[in-house]
Amino acid sequence: MPGGPPDDRDAPDGAAGGPLAALRGRSELGVCVLLLALGVVVLTDALTMDTDYAQRGPVGPEAVPTVVGTALLVVAALLAVDVLRGGKGEAEGGEDVDLDAPSEWRTVLLLAGVFLATAFLIGEVGFPVAGALLFWGAAYALGSRAFGTDPLVAAVLSVTTYLVFNNLLGVPLPGGPLMEVL
């Protein structure tokens, strides 16, 4: 009807429709809110951390979480300013994914089985053996068929990871019977 009340569909974005109309097309602001909330949580935890027992030098255990929390707040603010000025994220165009192809349930089930087996075996055989099975099993599930080199690479990677965590970082991992021999 030509003489009827005005229709909100003819109004430019933000001119009608209430306070939420200004946010239409700016879904990236949700990411800003998430980053802001995460930054506040990280900073709150870092600043209320009990550090008396872990302080060994001028830089305590709250230093890294404080830097990360502050960086999250800065990134949230910069992203919000960019979005409010009209910035938009680019659509992904370089992926070679066929959305019509069926899911690879075999791969998903193999990976899930490898992770569960690692969780059950790590206490019995130790991290070096369970980790090697994890790395080799994941490579196999994802399509690698280099049967000569995959187990060797998995073993070296697992033992190296164990030694770095256990000896250099001081994070004790179960060594199992193999590490007692070495």
mmCIF file of C-alpha atoms in Angstrom:
data_model
loop_
_atom_site.group_PDB
_atom_site.id
_atom_site.type_symbol
_atom_site.label_atom_id
_atom_site.label_comp_id
_atom_site.label_asym_id
_atom_site.label_seq_id
_atom_site.Cartn_x
_atom_site.Cartn_y
_atom_site.Cartn_z
ATOM 1 C CA MET A 1 0.000 0.000 0.000
ATOM 2 C CA PRO A 2 1.658 3.276 -1.138
ATOM 3 C CA GLY A 3 0.470 5.496 1.684
ATOM 4 C CA GLY A 4 1.170 2.991 4.490
ATOM 5 C CA PRO A 5 3.601 3.298 7.392
ATOM 6 C CA PRO A 6 7.320 3.301 6.587
ATOM 7 C CA ASP A 7 9.016 -0.079 6.367
ATOM 8 C CA ASP A 8 12.316 -0.767 8.217
ATOM 9 C CA ARG A 9 13.610 -2.709 5.196
ATOM 10 C CA ASP A 10 14.023 0.531 3.239
ATOM 11 C CA ALA A 11 16.071 2.250 5.939
ATOM 12 C CA PRO A 12 19.871 2.150 5.816
ATOM 13 C CA ASP A 13 21.728 -0.103 8.278
ATOM 14 C CA GLY A 14 21.581 1.276 11.786
ATOM 15 C CA ALA A 15 18.907 3.867 11.008
ATOM 16 C CA ALA A 16 15.981 1.757 12.197
ATOM 17 C CA GLY A 17 15.343 -1.406 14.119
ATOM 18 C CA GLY A 18 16.576 -0.449 17.554
ATOM 19 C CA PRO A 19 19.980 -0.630 19.191
ATOM 20 C CA LEU A 20 20.869 -4.040 17.717
ATOM 21 C CA ALA A 21 20.493 -2.823 14.139
ATOM 22 C CA ALA A 22 23.855 -1.036 14.408
ATOM 23 C CA LEU A 23 25.492 -4.412 15.097
ATOM 24 C CA ARG A 24 24.008 -6.092 12.028
ATOM 25 C CA GLY A 25 26.810 -7.475 9.849
ATOM 26 C CA ARG A 26 29.421 -7.102 12.588
ATOM 27 C CA SER A 27 29.572 -10.592 14.013
ATOM 28 C CA GLU A 28 33.308 -10.180 14.583
ATOM 29 C CA LEU A 29 32.376 -8.183 17.680
ATOM 30 C CA GLY A 30 31.437 -11.505 19.265
ATOM 31 C CA VAL A 31 35.074 -12.559 18.920
ATOM 32 C CA CYS A 32 36.061 -9.283 20.583
ATOM 33 C CA VAL A 33 33.782 -10.029 23.528
ATOM 34 C CA LEU A 34 35.206 -13.550 23.799
ATOM 35 C CA LEU A 35 38.807 -12.253 23.729
ATOM 36 C CA LEU A 36 37.943 -9.592 26.284
ATOM 37 C CA ALA A 37 36.365 -12.133 28.644
ATOM 38 C CA LEU A 38 39.292 -14.527 28.223
ATOM 39 C CA GLY A 39 41.774 -11.718 28.878
ATOM 40 C CA VAL A 40 39.946 -10.689 32.060
ATOM 41 C CA VAL A 41 39.899 -14.289 33.315
ATOM 42 C CA VAL A 42 43.608 -14.802 32.583
ATOM 43 C CA LEU A 43 44.592 -11.506 34.220
ATOM 44 C CA THR A 44 42.413 -12.177 37.260
ATOM 45 C CA ASP A 45 43.986 -15.601 37.725
ATOM 46 C CA ALA A 46 47.492 -14.233 37.182
ATOM 47 C CA LEU A 47 47.112 -11.376 39.633
ATOM 48 C CA THR A 48 45.527 -13.506 42.352
ATOM 49 C CA MET A 49 48.027 -16.348 41.984
ATOM 50 C CA ASP A 50 49.799 -17.512 45.147
ATOM 51 C CA THR A 51 53.477 -17.224 44.194
ATOM 52 C CA ASP A 52 55.296 -17.545 47.511
ATOM 53 C CA TYR A 53 56.245 -21.187 47.018
ATOM 54 C CA ALA A 54 57.240 -20.909 43.354
ATOM 55 C CA GLN A 55 59.185 -17.636 43.313
ATOM 56 C CA ARG A 56 62.820 -18.343 42.440
ATOM 57 C CA GLY A 57 63.950 -15.105 40.870
ATOM 58 C CA PRO A 58 62.838 -11.672 39.802
ATOM 59 C CA VAL A 59 60.321 -13.066 37.304
ATOM 60 C CA GLY A 60 57.648 -15.156 38.961
ATOM 61 C CA PRO A 61 55.081 -17.571 37.586
ATOM 62 C CA GLU A 62 52.537 -14.779 37.092
ATOM 63 C CA ALA A 63 54.657 -12.996 34.465
ATOM 64 C CA VAL A 64 53.618 -14.999 31.393
ATOM 65 C CA PRO A 65 49.878 -15.109 32.212
ATOM 66 C CA THR A 66 49.970 -11.350 32.834
ATOM 67 C CA VAL A 67 51.565 -10.721 29.442
ATOM 68 C CA VAL A 68 49.116 -13.094 27.715
ATOM 69 C CA GLY A 69 46.085 -11.564 29.460
ATOM 70 C CA THR A 70 47.201 -8.048 28.584
ATOM 71 C CA ALA A 71 47.812 -9.072 24.974
ATOM 72 C CA LEU A 72 44.307 -10.569 24.803
ATOM 73 C CA LEU A 73 42.802 -7.283 26.009
ATOM 74 C CA VAL A 74 44.848 -5.261 23.512
ATOM 75 C CA VAL A 75 43.898 -7.547 20.616
ATOM 76 C CA ALA A 76 40.223 -7.404 21.639
ATOM 77 C CA ALA A 77 40.311 -3.599 21.672
ATOM 78 C CA LEU A 78 42.160 -3.309 18.341
ATOM 79 C CA LEU A 79 39.804 -5.789 16.683
ATOM 80 C CA ALA A 80 36.749 -3.956 18.030
ATOM 81 C CA VAL A 81 38.039 -0.629 16.692
ATOM 82 C CA ASP A 82 38.722 -2.207 13.293
ATOM 83 C CA VAL A 83 35.273 -3.812 13.106
ATOM 84 C CA LEU A 84 33.489 -0.628 14.185
ATOM 85 C CA ARG A 85 35.377 1.311 11.494
ATOM 86 C CA GLY A 86 34.023 -1.086 8.883
ATOM 87 C CA GLY A 87 36.722 -3.745 8.718
ATOM 88 C CA LYS A 88 35.632 -7.250 7.782
ATOM 89 C CA GLY A 89 37.417 -10.572 7.790
ATOM 90 C CA GLU A 90 38.193 -12.134 4.429
ATOM 91 C CA ALA A 91 36.326 -15.245 3.423
ATOM 92 C CA GLU A 92 38.506 -18.313 3.102
ATOM 93 C CA GLY A 93 39.111 -19.045 -0.528
ATOM 94 C CA GLY A 94 42.202 -21.213 -0.636
ATOM 95 C CA GLU A 95 40.941 -24.405 0.929
ATOM 96 C CA ASP A 96 40.635 -27.481 -1.254
ATOM 97 C CA VAL A 97 37.754 -28.970 0.695
ATOM 98 C CA ASP A 98 34.905 -30.742 -0.984
ATOM 99 C CA LEU A 99 31.946 -29.979 1.256
ATOM 100 C CA ASP A 100 29.852 -32.613 -0.514
ATOM 101 C CA ALA A 101 32.299 -35.438 0.245
ATOM 102 C CA PRO A 102 31.367 -37.821 3.071
ATOM 103 C CA SER A 103 33.249 -37.716 6.368
ATOM 104 C CA GLU A 104 36.350 -39.871 6.810
ATOM 105 C CA TRP A 105 35.050 -41.838 9.786
ATOM 106 C CA ARG A 106 37.820 -44.416 9.473
ATOM 107 C CA THR A 107 40.438 -41.725 10.122
ATOM 108 C CA VAL A 108 38.470 -40.250 13.026
ATOM 109 C CA LEU A 109 38.006 -43.668 14.638
ATOM 110 C CA LEU A 110 41.666 -44.608 14.152
ATOM 111 C CA LEU A 111 42.812 -41.351 15.758
ATOM 112 C CA ALA A 112 40.373 -41.774 18.649
ATOM 113 C CA GLY A 113 41.600 -45.343 19.166
ATOM 114 C CA VAL A 114 45.239 -44.246 19.154
ATOM 115 C CA PHE A 115 44.549 -41.516 21.734
ATOM 116 C CA LEU A 116 42.595 -43.875 23.979
ATOM 117 C CA ALA A 117 45.279 -46.557 23.713
ATOM 118 C CA THR A 118 47.902 -43.982 24.684
ATOM 119 C CA ALA A 119 45.842 -42.895 27.687
ATOM 120 C CA PHE A 120 45.588 -46.489 28.911
ATOM 121 C CA LEU A 121 49.180 -47.495 28.116
ATOM 122 C CA ILE A 122 51.075 -44.469 29.406
ATOM 123 C CA GLY A 123 50.926 -45.633 33.029
ATOM 124 C CA GLU A 124 51.909 -49.205 32.207
ATOM 125 C CA VAL A 125 54.661 -48.833 29.598
ATOM 126 C CA GLY A 126 55.671 -45.190 30.167
ATOM 127 C CA PHE A 127 55.627 -42.125 27.976
ATOM 128 C CA PRO A 128 58.435 -43.081 25.559
ATOM 129 C CA VAL A 129 56.688 -46.271 24.388
ATOM 130 C CA ALA A 130 53.124 -44.906 24.570
ATOM 131 C CA GLY A 131 54.208 -41.665 22.888
ATOM 132 C CA ALA A 132 55.928 -43.566 20.081
ATOM 133 C CA LEU A 133 52.734 -45.551 19.514
ATOM 134 C CA LEU A 134 50.755 -42.309 19.571
ATOM 135 C CA PHE A 135 52.982 -40.566 17.014
ATOM 136 C CA TRP A 136 53.220 -43.585 14.720
ATOM 137 C CA GLY A 137 49.491 -44.367 15.012
ATOM 138 C CA ALA A 138 48.513 -40.768 14.259
ATOM 139 C CA ALA A 139 50.799 -40.707 11.215
ATOM 140 C CA TYR A 140 49.282 -43.981 9.988
ATOM 141 C CA ALA A 141 45.712 -42.788 10.600
ATOM 142 C CA LEU A 142 46.408 -39.603 8.663
ATOM 143 C CA GLY A 143 47.692 -41.510 5.656
ATOM 144 C CA SER A 144 51.440 -42.029 6.002
ATOM 145 C CA ARG A 145 52.577 -45.442 4.799
ATOM 146 C CA ALA A 146 56.343 -45.114 5.255
ATOM 147 C CA PHE A 147 56.619 -48.301 7.328
ATOM 148 C CA GLY A 148 60.407 -48.117 7.439
ATOM 149 C CA THR A 149 60.807 -44.585 8.742
ATOM 150 C CA ASP A 150 57.567 -43.750 10.588
ATOM 151 C CA PRO A 151 58.234 -45.971 13.642
ATOM 152 C CA LEU A 152 61.828 -44.704 13.845
ATOM 153 C CA VAL A 153 60.761 -41.041 13.644
ATOM 154 C CA ALA A 154 58.000 -41.686 16.199
ATOM 155 C CA ALA A 155 60.462 -43.318 18.619
ATOM 156 C CA VAL A 156 63.014 -40.500 18.305
ATOM 157 C CA LEU A 157 60.308 -37.860 18.709
ATOM 158 C CA SER A 158 58.838 -39.611 21.739
ATOM 159 C CA VAL A 159 62.143 -40.130 23.552
ATOM 160 C CA THR A 160 63.217 -36.559 22.762
ATOM 161 C CA THR A 161 59.912 -35.219 24.110
ATOM 162 C CA TYR A 162 60.315 -37.330 27.252
ATOM 163 C CA LEU A 163 63.880 -36.123 27.848
ATOM 164 C CA VAL A 164 63.006 -32.452 27.270
ATOM 165 C CA PHE A 165 60.033 -32.521 29.622
ATOM 166 C CA ASN A 166 61.570 -34.778 32.260
ATOM 167 C CA ASN A 167 65.164 -33.533 32.342
ATOM 168 C CA LEU A 168 65.157 -29.972 31.010
ATOM 169 C CA LEU A 169 61.759 -28.628 32.094
ATOM 170 C CA GLY A 170 61.429 -30.666 35.281
ATOM 171 C CA VAL A 171 57.988 -32.006 34.357
ATOM 172 C CA PRO A 172 58.006 -35.641 35.449
ATOM 173 C CA LEU A 173 56.549 -38.052 32.892
ATOM 174 C CA PRO A 174 56.213 -41.770 33.523
ATOM 175 C CA GLY A 175 59.305 -43.390 32.071
ATOM 176 C CA GLY A 176 58.167 -46.970 32.330
ATOM 177 C CA PRO A 177 60.435 -50.006 32.330
ATOM 178 C CA LEU A 178 62.394 -48.816 29.293
ATOM 179 C CA MET A 179 63.755 -45.701 31.019
ATOM 180 C CA GLU A 180 64.851 -47.738 34.049
ATOM 181 C CA VAL A 181 67.091 -49.787 31.768
ATOM 182 C CA LEU A 182 68.587 -46.732 30.080
#
